[in-house]
Amino acid sequence: MFLTLIVLLSHAQQPSCYDEERNALIHFNQSFKIDCDKVRSPYSDLILHPKTLSWGSNGTNCCSWEGVECDMLTGRVIGLNLSSSCLYGSIHSNNTLFQLVHLQELDLHYNNFTFSPIPNAIGIFSELKILNLRSSFFQGQIPLEFSLLSKLSFLDLSYNVGGNDPLLVKLLKLKNPNLRSLVKNLTSLDTLFINYVDIGYELGDVLANLTSLRVLGLGNCGLYGPIPSSLGKLTKLNALNLKENDFIGTIPSSIQNLTQLFFVRLPSNQISGPIPSWFGNLTKLTYMNFDFNHLSGSFPPSLFQLNRLETLSLQGNDLTGTLQLDSFLKLRNIMIIDLSHNKISLHVEETKKGSPNTTLSNLKYLSLASCNLSKFPEFIAHQTNLHLLDLAYNSLFGQIPQNLMNSSIHSLEGIYLSNNLITGFHNHTTILPWSSLYLLELQDNLFRGQLPIPPSSVIHYDVSNNILSGEIPSVICNLSSILVLDLSNNNLSGDFPLCSGSGISDSLLVLNLRNNSFHGTVPLQCQHESELRMADFSNNHFQGKLQRPLTTCMNLEYLDFSFNQLNDVFPTWLGSFPRLKVILMRENKFHGVIGKPQNTTSEFQMLQIIDMSRNYFIGPLPYEYMFSWNSMKDFKMSNLTYMKAWENITFNSNAIGQAVTGYDYSTTIVMKSVATHYGKIPINLAVIDLSSNNFSGQIPKIIGSLKALYSLNLSNNALSGHIPPSLGTLTELESLDLSQNQLSGKIPRQLVELKFLQMFDVSYNNLTGIIPQGNQFHTFENNSFEGNQGLCGEPLSKKCEALLPPSAFNKDIASESAIELDWKFILAGLVSGFAIGVSLGEIVIPRTRLAWLVYISRTRLREMIIRN
């Protein structure tokens, strides 16, 4: 009894830490800043807690400090868990952390170590059993010293990545040493996560000796070749993740030896062949994900034996055959079913609601997109706990039945019914149920009549490309949480409701009213702290003047009011919108001279695309605005990404994590009278279209500073003067249209340097001289140059004379010279020289050649003056 009490008291007492270890922890903490923003930015949903802020406040015994664990007998620090602690700074081998040589657990995941390499000193922790460096911004080669950590049972180096999803850059690599070198001594490993580490070779039998392994994560590691059959030797394996690699071939039969497997994830590879029927024997399976491969053949009935299965996801394969939808009722624990985008034909039987076992009480996510459905499955009507339903890209026809509208009425959060033949809701219902709904996609159907109004919880509502008509009811202002409202390509009419207070305009990110019959004033509203990023009012009947919003649209990036009847001067107040990237005002009745900007350095700094074509503007081109078009001045190389209203927005869900993916901006660019539609706008695209107005004067040289320009269209104006040679510096230019103006002089030779130029049109001007040759110019046809009486050379049929007439040279001399010289003395010298030549050799020099020599002499003299 007495001895037992002594033992209990010894365990209750907190051990005292060693001074040298306390000092090591203090200096370790002092080597970092605490900056939660630097950690949170890539992981916006992280819950952060800077544990080290409390160190010292709890006394000098470091064993009592948060995140520190000491051995109860020796007092040595054996555990350090500083995950999600907002540590910001580099870590090196001389850091005092490596004085804690008794560590058995080190967890530093979700911090920011500023792209520093993992220190070689990591090998000093010979007692380490748990090491977690996940998502901590380490970079570079994983050191060989990891192989010294022979007692490791848990290792996580995953998701040390940079960039924006989905273009994540793998920061860590296992090249030299490679994966084989890393794991050869780590035979005690139970868990290995190295997702998003750049390995980049065939896996082979590298892992065959890790027979204690229970969890293996090798997602997005650049692995290729067949899935190794040696994985079948890892008979203790519970979870296998090989997602997003380049594995090929069939699923090896040795996998059937993994009888303890409950999680298998193989999406986004190149795996082919059928789904093996022996998967039905892996009875512990709860999760199967084979999305986006090349699996073929029919759906194996043996999978219906997996009564523990919770997730079955097979989307984006080539599965064929007919499948009875009610067969899934055998999977009593199923939560997620995704068969979308295969070649399966789902057979739907009528099921009586009162019959037993018609409800899967756990089913929350059902995606049957592109499954050849022609009628709404009765199966769905019996499900009471659905959170997401996806029936898009089928052939569903007619009205949405009442029993479906009553299904999961309080739980449904996302409904995807786009790309069908649906004409409306049961009894033409316009006020929809589903009180928890976030996402409603009805686009590309045959909905007609009045606009259905979703519940106020909706954040994304897309009903574009239907046949809806009539006016918008004012109840739409109740959508106080909405982020995206897309009503484009219908026949809706009347004035769009102007919501105020806490109405629709407060939350809205995207408002798309394109191609309807709305009239009245443009309903551009930006309330206090408005998040509006895209507003598209094009192809309607809006008229009158643009009304300036009461509050500056601080976040607006895309604004389109093309193809309306707006009658106003240029809205200079748009320059106060600091993030504006795209302005489209094509084909209206805008008029007058475009005045000077109030501030030539700060207005329209982010502008990349401007289309003011087919209006009634007069006066000079708005060159003073161009000084501040900074986004057009610098072409930034990047991976192919697109302009979006946002990347992803996550929201709370009772089912699974859901997100609204970014809304893509789109536009149409006219080149040589041919309209090219961009369903997605490349993030580097820069376009100026000022065509079909009545602009006059010269083309400003400042355009040559807009180095990122892809397309420049100044056609069908009254521009005069010469084509500025500075346009030859627009090295990204693919389309240049200067046709139907009054331009004169030569085509600058510098334009030949535009190696990406695919469309070039200077027709119907007053240009003269030889058409330059070389690079892209040999691809342009006759119609690019026609209507210029003074042009000659290919591709025109008009040949150039060997020498040009003196009038042409005199005109060029007068226009290009910046130095006034008394040419009488030069001509006198030339004439006297020629007289001597004539007297000696009876040489006859034509008048045109004399002019040529005058031109050459002047050019050389000018070069001498410049050089000196």
PDB file of C-alpha atoms in Angstrom, residues 500-736:
ATOM      1  CA  SER A 500     -30.376  48.257 -51.022  1.00  0.00           C
ATOM      2  CA  GLY A 501     -29.608  47.823 -47.374  1.00  0.00           C
ATOM      3  CA  SER A 502     -28.492  44.279 -46.624  1.00  0.00           C
ATOM      4  CA  GLY A 503     -29.691  43.033 -49.984  1.00  0.00           C
ATOM      5  CA  ILE A 504     -28.083  41.168 -52.825  1.00  0.00           C
ATOM      6  CA  SER A 505     -25.431  43.759 -53.660  1.00  0.00           C
ATOM      7  CA  ASP A 506     -23.629  43.455 -50.315  1.00  0.00           C
ATOM      8  CA  SER A 507     -22.345  39.913 -50.807  1.00  0.00           C
ATOM      9  CA  LEU A 508     -22.229  39.634 -54.579  1.00  0.00           C
ATOM     10  CA  LEU A 509     -18.973  38.733 -56.329  1.00  0.00           C
ATOM     11  CA  VAL A 510     -20.325  37.992 -59.814  1.00  0.00           C
ATOM     12  CA  LEU A 511     -23.379  39.476 -61.547  1.00  0.00           C
ATOM     13  CA  ASN A 512     -23.879  38.186 -65.083  1.00  0.00           C
ATOM     14  CA  LEU A 513     -26.924  39.537 -66.968  1.00  0.00           C
ATOM     15  CA  ARG A 514     -25.446  39.087 -70.457  1.00  0.00           C
ATOM     16  CA  ASN A 515     -27.734  38.570 -73.448  1.00  0.00           C
ATOM     17  CA  ASN A 516     -31.195  39.269 -72.068  1.00  0.00           C
ATOM     18  CA  SER A 517     -33.728  42.039 -72.730  1.00  0.00           C
ATOM     19  CA  PHE A 518     -33.197  44.197 -69.648  1.00  0.00           C
ATOM     20  CA  HIS A 519     -33.675  47.936 -70.100  1.00  0.00           C
ATOM     21  CA  GLY A 520     -33.404  51.102 -68.071  1.00  0.00           C
ATOM     22  CA  THR A 521     -30.169  52.205 -66.452  1.00  0.00           C
ATOM     23  CA  VAL A 522     -27.249  49.860 -65.882  1.00  0.00           C
ATOM     24  CA  PRO A 523     -27.679  48.445 -62.344  1.00  0.00           C
ATOM     25  CA  LEU A 524     -24.052  48.847 -61.285  1.00  0.00           C
ATOM     26  CA  GLN A 525     -24.108  49.010 -57.500  1.00  0.00           C
ATOM     27  CA  CYS A 526     -21.275  48.934 -55.002  1.00  0.00           C
ATOM     28  CA  GLN A 527     -22.321  49.294 -51.410  1.00  0.00           C
ATOM     29  CA  HIS A 528     -19.909  49.948 -48.572  1.00  0.00           C
ATOM     30  CA  GLU A 529     -17.130  47.308 -48.603  1.00  0.00           C
ATOM     31  CA  SER A 530     -18.612  45.721 -51.725  1.00  0.00           C
ATOM     32  CA  GLU A 531     -16.861  42.567 -52.940  1.00  0.00           C
ATOM     33  CA  LEU A 532     -18.198  42.821 -56.513  1.00  0.00           C
ATOM     34  CA  ARG A 533     -15.521  41.575 -58.922  1.00  0.00           C
ATOM     35  CA  MET A 534     -17.386  40.938 -62.161  1.00  0.00           C
ATOM     36  CA  ALA A 535     -20.372  42.714 -63.670  1.00  0.00           C
ATOM     37  CA  ASP A 536     -21.579  41.804 -67.169  1.00  0.00           C
ATOM     38  CA  PHE A 537     -24.485  43.849 -68.613  1.00  0.00           C
ATOM     39  CA  SER A 538     -23.720  43.210 -72.299  1.00  0.00           C
ATOM     40  CA  ASN A 539     -26.250  42.443 -75.040  1.00  0.00           C
ATOM     41  CA  ASN A 540     -29.274  44.042 -73.417  1.00  0.00           C
ATOM     42  CA  HIS A 541     -31.301  47.220 -74.005  1.00  0.00           C
ATOM     43  CA  PHE A 542     -29.805  49.425 -71.306  1.00  0.00           C
ATOM     44  CA  GLN A 543     -29.877  53.064 -72.342  1.00  0.00           C
ATOM     45  CA  GLY A 544     -29.074  56.569 -71.206  1.00  0.00           C
ATOM     46  CA  LYS A 545     -26.081  57.581 -69.161  1.00  0.00           C
ATOM     47  CA  LEU A 546     -24.000  55.420 -66.892  1.00  0.00           C
ATOM     48  CA  GLN A 547     -24.793  56.191 -63.288  1.00  0.00           C
ATOM     49  CA  ARG A 548     -21.734  56.348 -61.093  1.00  0.00           C
ATOM     50  CA  PRO A 549     -22.080  54.119 -57.998  1.00  0.00           C
ATOM     51  CA  LEU A 550     -22.292  55.958 -54.706  1.00  0.00           C
ATOM     52  CA  THR A 551     -19.279  53.988 -53.467  1.00  0.00           C
ATOM     53  CA  THR A 552     -16.121  53.151 -55.402  1.00  0.00           C
ATOM     54  CA  CYS A 553     -16.102  49.535 -56.570  1.00  0.00           C
ATOM     55  CA  MET A 554     -12.800  48.741 -54.877  1.00  0.00           C
ATOM     56  CA  ASN A 555     -12.701  45.074 -55.946  1.00  0.00           C
ATOM     57  CA  LEU A 556     -14.245  45.253 -59.425  1.00  0.00           C
ATOM     58  CA  GLU A 557     -12.003  43.545 -62.002  1.00  0.00           C
ATOM     59  CA  TYR A 558     -14.284  42.893 -64.983  1.00  0.00           C
ATOM     60  CA  LEU A 559     -16.903  45.280 -66.386  1.00  0.00           C
ATOM     61  CA  ASP A 560     -18.810  44.674 -69.616  1.00  0.00           C
ATOM     62  CA  PHE A 561     -21.647  46.810 -70.977  1.00  0.00           C
ATOM     63  CA  SER A 562     -21.088  46.082 -74.679  1.00  0.00           C
ATOM     64  CA  PHE A 563     -23.947  45.967 -77.179  1.00  0.00           C
ATOM     65  CA  ASN A 564     -26.415  48.261 -75.452  1.00  0.00           C
ATOM     66  CA  GLN A 565     -27.783  51.733 -76.204  1.00  0.00           C
ATOM     67  CA  LEU A 566     -25.771  53.708 -73.675  1.00  0.00           C
ATOM     68  CA  ASN A 567     -25.385  57.353 -74.678  1.00  0.00           C
ATOM     69  CA  ASP A 568     -22.672  59.083 -72.687  1.00  0.00           C
ATOM     70  CA  VAL A 569     -19.147  60.447 -72.735  1.00  0.00           C
ATOM     71  CA  PHE A 570     -16.283  58.244 -71.588  1.00  0.00           C
ATOM     72  CA  PRO A 571     -16.847  57.428 -67.890  1.00  0.00           C
ATOM     73  CA  THR A 572     -13.579  58.778 -66.511  1.00  0.00           C
ATOM     74  CA  TRP A 573     -14.663  57.821 -62.988  1.00  0.00           C
ATOM     75  CA  LEU A 574     -13.876  54.186 -63.843  1.00  0.00           C
ATOM     76  CA  GLY A 575     -10.263  55.166 -63.245  1.00  0.00           C
ATOM     77  CA  SER A 576     -11.008  55.245 -59.518  1.00  0.00           C
ATOM     78  CA  PHE A 577     -11.673  51.467 -59.512  1.00  0.00           C
ATOM     79  CA  PRO A 578      -8.182  50.291 -58.516  1.00  0.00           C
ATOM     80  CA  ARG A 579      -8.428  46.597 -59.541  1.00  0.00           C
ATOM     81  CA  LEU A 580     -10.139  46.980 -62.904  1.00  0.00           C
ATOM     82  CA  LYS A 581      -8.569  44.598 -65.452  1.00  0.00           C
ATOM     83  CA  VAL A 582     -11.191  44.323 -68.190  1.00  0.00           C
ATOM     84  CA  ILE A 583     -13.390  47.115 -69.625  1.00  0.00           C
ATOM     85  CA  LEU A 584     -15.695  46.218 -72.506  1.00  0.00           C
ATOM     86  CA  MET A 585     -17.966  48.928 -73.925  1.00  0.00           C
ATOM     87  CA  ARG A 586     -18.222  47.853 -77.557  1.00  0.00           C
ATOM     88  CA  GLU A 587     -21.088  49.018 -79.787  1.00  0.00           C
ATOM     89  CA  ASN A 588     -22.924  51.687 -77.825  1.00  0.00           C
ATOM     90  CA  LYS A 589     -23.388  55.404 -78.373  1.00  0.00           C
ATOM     91  CA  PHE A 590     -20.459  56.667 -76.343  1.00  0.00           C
ATOM     92  CA  HIS A 591     -19.192  59.880 -77.873  1.00  0.00           C
ATOM     93  CA  GLY A 592     -16.998  62.942 -77.602  1.00  0.00           C
ATOM     94  CA  VAL A 593     -13.351  63.544 -76.885  1.00  0.00           C
ATOM     95  CA  ILE A 594     -11.781  61.390 -74.178  1.00  0.00           C
ATOM     96  CA  GLY A 595     -10.415  63.936 -71.750  1.00  0.00           C
ATOM     97  CA  LYS A 596      -7.244  63.823 -69.734  1.00  0.00           C
ATOM     98  CA  PRO A 597      -7.026  61.609 -66.660  1.00  0.00           C
ATOM     99  CA  GLN A 598      -6.960  63.321 -63.313  1.00  0.00           C
ATOM    100  CA  ASN A 599      -3.874  61.330 -62.384  1.00  0.00           C
ATOM    101  CA  THR A 600      -1.687  59.880 -65.145  1.00  0.00           C
ATOM    102  CA  THR A 601       0.164  57.551 -62.776  1.00  0.00           C
ATOM    103  CA  SER A 602      -2.587  55.879 -60.769  1.00  0.00           C
ATOM    104  CA  GLU A 603      -5.638  55.341 -62.990  1.00  0.00           C
ATOM    105  CA  PHE A 604      -6.252  51.974 -64.669  1.00  0.00           C
ATOM    106  CA  GLN A 605      -2.946  50.579 -63.458  1.00  0.00           C
ATOM    107  CA  MET A 606      -4.186  46.981 -63.634  1.00  0.00           C
ATOM    108  CA  LEU A 607      -5.991  47.323 -66.969  1.00  0.00           C
ATOM    109  CA  GLN A 608      -5.240  44.525 -69.440  1.00  0.00           C
ATOM    110  CA  ILE A 609      -8.174  44.476 -71.840  1.00  0.00           C
ATOM    111  CA  ILE A 610     -10.062  47.512 -73.142  1.00  0.00           C
ATOM    112  CA  ASP A 611     -12.589  47.429 -75.977  1.00  0.00           C
ATOM    113  CA  MET A 612     -14.235  50.737 -76.910  1.00  0.00           C
ATOM    114  CA  SER A 613     -14.902  49.807 -80.543  1.00  0.00           C
ATOM    115  CA  ARG A 614     -17.963  50.789 -82.574  1.00  0.00           C
ATOM    116  CA  ASN A 615     -18.815  53.980 -80.742  1.00  0.00           C
ATOM    117  CA  TYR A 616     -18.651  57.658 -81.674  1.00  0.00           C
ATOM    118  CA  PHE A 617     -15.491  58.856 -79.950  1.00  0.00           C
ATOM    119  CA  ILE A 618     -13.581  61.684 -81.611  1.00  0.00           C
ATOM    120  CA  GLY A 619     -10.304  63.489 -81.110  1.00  0.00           C
ATOM    121  CA  PRO A 620      -6.874  61.979 -80.428  1.00  0.00           C
ATOM    122  CA  LEU A 621      -6.326  58.503 -79.064  1.00  0.00           C
ATOM    123  CA  PRO A 622      -6.321  58.557 -75.222  1.00  0.00           C
ATOM    124  CA  TYR A 623      -2.526  58.340 -75.012  1.00  0.00           C
ATOM    125  CA  GLU A 624      -2.300  60.101 -71.655  1.00  0.00           C
ATOM    126  CA  TYR A 625      -4.170  57.228 -70.023  1.00  0.00           C
ATOM    127  CA  MET A 626      -1.667  54.767 -71.458  1.00  0.00           C
ATOM    128  CA  PHE A 627       1.128  56.061 -69.241  1.00  0.00           C
ATOM    129  CA  SER A 628      -0.459  54.327 -66.247  1.00  0.00           C
ATOM    130  CA  TRP A 629      -1.442  51.030 -67.957  1.00  0.00           C
ATOM    131  CA  ASN A 630       1.262  49.223 -66.047  1.00  0.00           C
ATOM    132  CA  SER A 631      -0.177  45.718 -66.440  1.00  0.00           C
ATOM    133  CA  MET A 632       0.254  46.026 -70.211  1.00  0.00           C
ATOM    134  CA  LYS A 633       3.869  47.118 -69.913  1.00  0.00           C
ATOM    135  CA  ASP A 634       5.360  44.002 -68.407  1.00  0.00           C
ATOM    136  CA  PHE A 635       4.800  40.528 -69.809  1.00  0.00           C
ATOM    137  CA  LYS A 636       5.150  38.010 -67.002  1.00  0.00           C
ATOM    138  CA  MET A 637       5.923  34.418 -67.886  1.00  0.00           C
ATOM    139  CA  SER A 638       3.687  32.021 -65.976  1.00  0.00           C
ATOM    140  CA  ASN A 639       1.983  28.671 -66.218  1.00  0.00           C
ATOM    141  CA  LEU A 640      -1.217  28.778 -68.209  1.00  0.00           C
ATOM    142  CA  THR A 641      -3.735  30.137 -65.737  1.00  0.00           C
ATOM    143  CA  TYR A 642      -6.874  32.167 -66.284  1.00  0.00           C
ATOM    144  CA  MET A 643      -8.563  35.245 -64.915  1.00  0.00           C
ATOM    145  CA  LYS A 644     -11.083  34.276 -62.273  1.00  0.00           C
ATOM    146  CA  ALA A 645     -13.292  36.068 -59.824  1.00  0.00           C
ATOM    147  CA  TRP A 646     -11.579  33.908 -57.172  1.00  0.00           C
ATOM    148  CA  GLU A 647      -9.827  30.545 -56.915  1.00  0.00           C
ATOM    149  CA  ASN A 648     -11.906  28.606 -54.398  1.00  0.00           C
ATOM    150  CA  ILE A 649     -14.363  29.510 -51.700  1.00  0.00           C
ATOM    151  CA  THR A 650     -15.043  26.853 -49.085  1.00  0.00           C
ATOM    152  CA  PHE A 651     -18.124  26.763 -46.923  1.00  0.00           C
ATOM    153  CA  ASN A 652     -19.408  24.775 -44.002  1.00  0.00           C
ATOM    154  CA  SER A 653     -21.005  21.511 -44.919  1.00  0.00           C
ATOM    155  CA  ASN A 654     -22.563  18.699 -42.923  1.00  0.00           C
ATOM    156  CA  ALA A 655     -21.479  16.196 -45.533  1.00  0.00           C
ATOM    157  CA  ILE A 656     -18.017  16.665 -46.957  1.00  0.00           C
ATOM    158  CA  GLY A 657     -15.804  19.653 -47.555  1.00  0.00           C
ATOM    159  CA  GLN A 658     -17.324  21.590 -50.439  1.00  0.00           C
ATOM    160  CA  ALA A 659     -16.057  24.530 -52.445  1.00  0.00           C
ATOM    161  CA  VAL A 660     -17.246  26.871 -55.152  1.00  0.00           C
ATOM    162  CA  THR A 661     -14.517  26.783 -57.747  1.00  0.00           C
ATOM    163  CA  GLY A 662     -13.475  30.036 -59.366  1.00  0.00           C
ATOM    164  CA  TYR A 663     -15.758  31.779 -61.838  1.00  0.00           C
ATOM    165  CA  ASP A 664     -13.932  32.271 -65.149  1.00  0.00           C
ATOM    166  CA  TYR A 665     -14.006  35.593 -66.969  1.00  0.00           C
ATOM    167  CA  SER A 666     -14.679  35.434 -70.712  1.00  0.00           C
ATOM    168  CA  THR A 667     -14.457  37.814 -73.655  1.00  0.00           C
ATOM    169  CA  THR A 668     -14.565  38.066 -77.447  1.00  0.00           C
ATOM    170  CA  ILE A 669     -11.703  39.603 -79.443  1.00  0.00           C
ATOM    171  CA  VAL A 670     -12.234  40.796 -83.015  1.00  0.00           C
ATOM    172  CA  MET A 671      -9.276  40.340 -85.332  1.00  0.00           C
ATOM    173  CA  LYS A 672      -9.636  41.169 -89.033  1.00  0.00           C
ATOM    174  CA  SER A 673     -13.425  41.090 -88.715  1.00  0.00           C
ATOM    175  CA  VAL A 674     -13.300  37.618 -87.208  1.00  0.00           C
ATOM    176  CA  ALA A 675     -14.586  37.295 -83.634  1.00  0.00           C
ATOM    177  CA  THR A 676     -12.668  34.883 -81.415  1.00  0.00           C
ATOM    178  CA  HIS A 677     -14.384  33.912 -78.187  1.00  0.00           C
ATOM    179  CA  TYR A 678     -12.313  33.210 -75.102  1.00  0.00           C
ATOM    180  CA  GLY A 679     -14.350  31.129 -72.664  1.00  0.00           C
ATOM    181  CA  LYS A 680     -11.422  31.601 -70.314  1.00  0.00           C
ATOM    182  CA  ILE A 681      -9.131  34.631 -70.443  1.00  0.00           C
ATOM    183  CA  PRO A 682      -5.421  33.775 -70.081  1.00  0.00           C
ATOM    184  CA  ILE A 683      -4.027  35.699 -67.163  1.00  0.00           C
ATOM    185  CA  ASN A 684      -1.402  37.410 -69.363  1.00  0.00           C
ATOM    186  CA  LEU A 685      -3.763  38.460 -72.172  1.00  0.00           C
ATOM    187  CA  ALA A 686      -3.529  42.174 -73.018  1.00  0.00           C
ATOM    188  CA  VAL A 687      -5.784  43.699 -75.694  1.00  0.00           C
ATOM    189  CA  ILE A 688      -6.604  47.200 -76.969  1.00  0.00           C
ATOM    190  CA  ASP A 689      -9.496  47.634 -79.406  1.00  0.00           C
ATOM    191  CA  LEU A 690     -10.387  51.236 -80.265  1.00  0.00           C
ATOM    192  CA  SER A 691     -11.612  50.436 -83.784  1.00  0.00           C
ATOM    193  CA  SER A 692     -14.621  51.855 -85.624  1.00  0.00           C
ATOM    194  CA  ASN A 693     -14.747  55.274 -83.991  1.00  0.00           C
ATOM    195  CA  ASN A 694     -13.668  58.623 -85.385  1.00  0.00           C
ATOM    196  CA  PHE A 695     -10.336  59.032 -83.602  1.00  0.00           C
ATOM    197  CA  SER A 696      -7.922  61.319 -85.431  1.00  0.00           C
ATOM    198  CA  GLY A 697      -4.321  62.426 -85.208  1.00  0.00           C
ATOM    199  CA  GLN A 698      -1.234  60.258 -84.948  1.00  0.00           C
ATOM    200  CA  ILE A 699      -0.720  56.868 -83.348  1.00  0.00           C
ATOM    201  CA  PRO A 700       1.057  57.702 -80.062  1.00  0.00           C
ATOM    202  CA  LYS A 701       4.548  56.291 -79.607  1.00  0.00           C
ATOM    203  CA  ILE A 702       3.689  55.408 -76.004  1.00  0.00           C
ATOM    204  CA  ILE A 703       1.869  52.304 -77.314  1.00  0.00           C
ATOM    205  CA  GLY A 704       5.331  50.863 -77.946  1.00  0.00           C
ATOM    206  CA  SER A 705       5.853  50.681 -74.175  1.00  0.00           C
ATOM    207  CA  LEU A 706       2.912  48.284 -73.708  1.00  0.00           C
ATOM    208  CA  LYS A 707       5.149  45.235 -74.125  1.00  0.00           C
ATOM    209  CA  ALA A 708       2.537  42.686 -73.047  1.00  0.00           C
ATOM    210  CA  LEU A 709       0.074  43.544 -75.836  1.00  0.00           C
ATOM    211  CA  TYR A 710      -1.354  40.543 -77.653  1.00  0.00           C
ATOM    212  CA  SER A 711      -3.776  42.374 -79.925  1.00  0.00           C
ATOM    213  CA  LEU A 712      -3.979  46.006 -81.055  1.00  0.00           C
ATOM    214  CA  ASN A 713      -6.897  47.131 -83.213  1.00  0.00           C
ATOM    215  CA  LEU A 714      -7.076  50.782 -84.300  1.00  0.00           C
ATOM    216  CA  SER A 715      -8.850  50.138 -87.604  1.00  0.00           C
ATOM    217  CA  ASN A 716     -11.634  52.175 -89.165  1.00  0.00           C
ATOM    218  CA  ASN A 717     -10.792  55.560 -87.680  1.00  0.00           C
ATOM    219  CA  ALA A 718      -9.328  58.770 -89.152  1.00  0.00           C
ATOM    220  CA  LEU A 719      -5.769  58.324 -87.897  1.00  0.00           C
ATOM    221  CA  SER A 720      -3.011  60.007 -89.885  1.00  0.00           C
ATOM    222  CA  GLY A 721       0.760  60.300 -89.870  1.00  0.00           C
ATOM    223  CA  HIS A 722       3.264  57.478 -89.882  1.00  0.00           C
ATOM    224  CA  ILE A 723       3.134  54.070 -88.261  1.00  0.00           C
ATOM    225  CA  PRO A 724       5.482  54.494 -85.279  1.00  0.00           C
ATOM    226  CA  PRO A 725       8.526  52.185 -85.444  1.00  0.00           C
ATOM    227  CA  SER A 726       8.097  51.706 -81.675  1.00  0.00           C
ATOM    228  CA  LEU A 727       5.354  49.167 -82.446  1.00  0.00           C
ATOM    229  CA  GLY A 728       8.209  46.857 -83.403  1.00  0.00           C
ATOM    230  CA  THR A 729       9.049  46.477 -79.708  1.00  0.00           C
ATOM    231  CA  LEU A 730       5.700  44.778 -78.949  1.00  0.00           C
ATOM    232  CA  THR A 731       7.284  41.347 -79.065  1.00  0.00           C
ATOM    233  CA  GLU A 732       4.187  39.493 -77.756  1.00  0.00           C
ATOM    234  CA  LEU A 733       1.898  40.989 -80.400  1.00  0.00           C
ATOM    235  CA  GLU A 734      -0.080  38.451 -82.437  1.00  0.00           C
ATOM    236  CA  SER A 735      -2.630  40.744 -84.056  1.00  0.00           C
ATOM    237  CA  LEU A 736      -2.159  44.274 -85.417  1.00  0.00           C
TER     238      LEU A 736
END
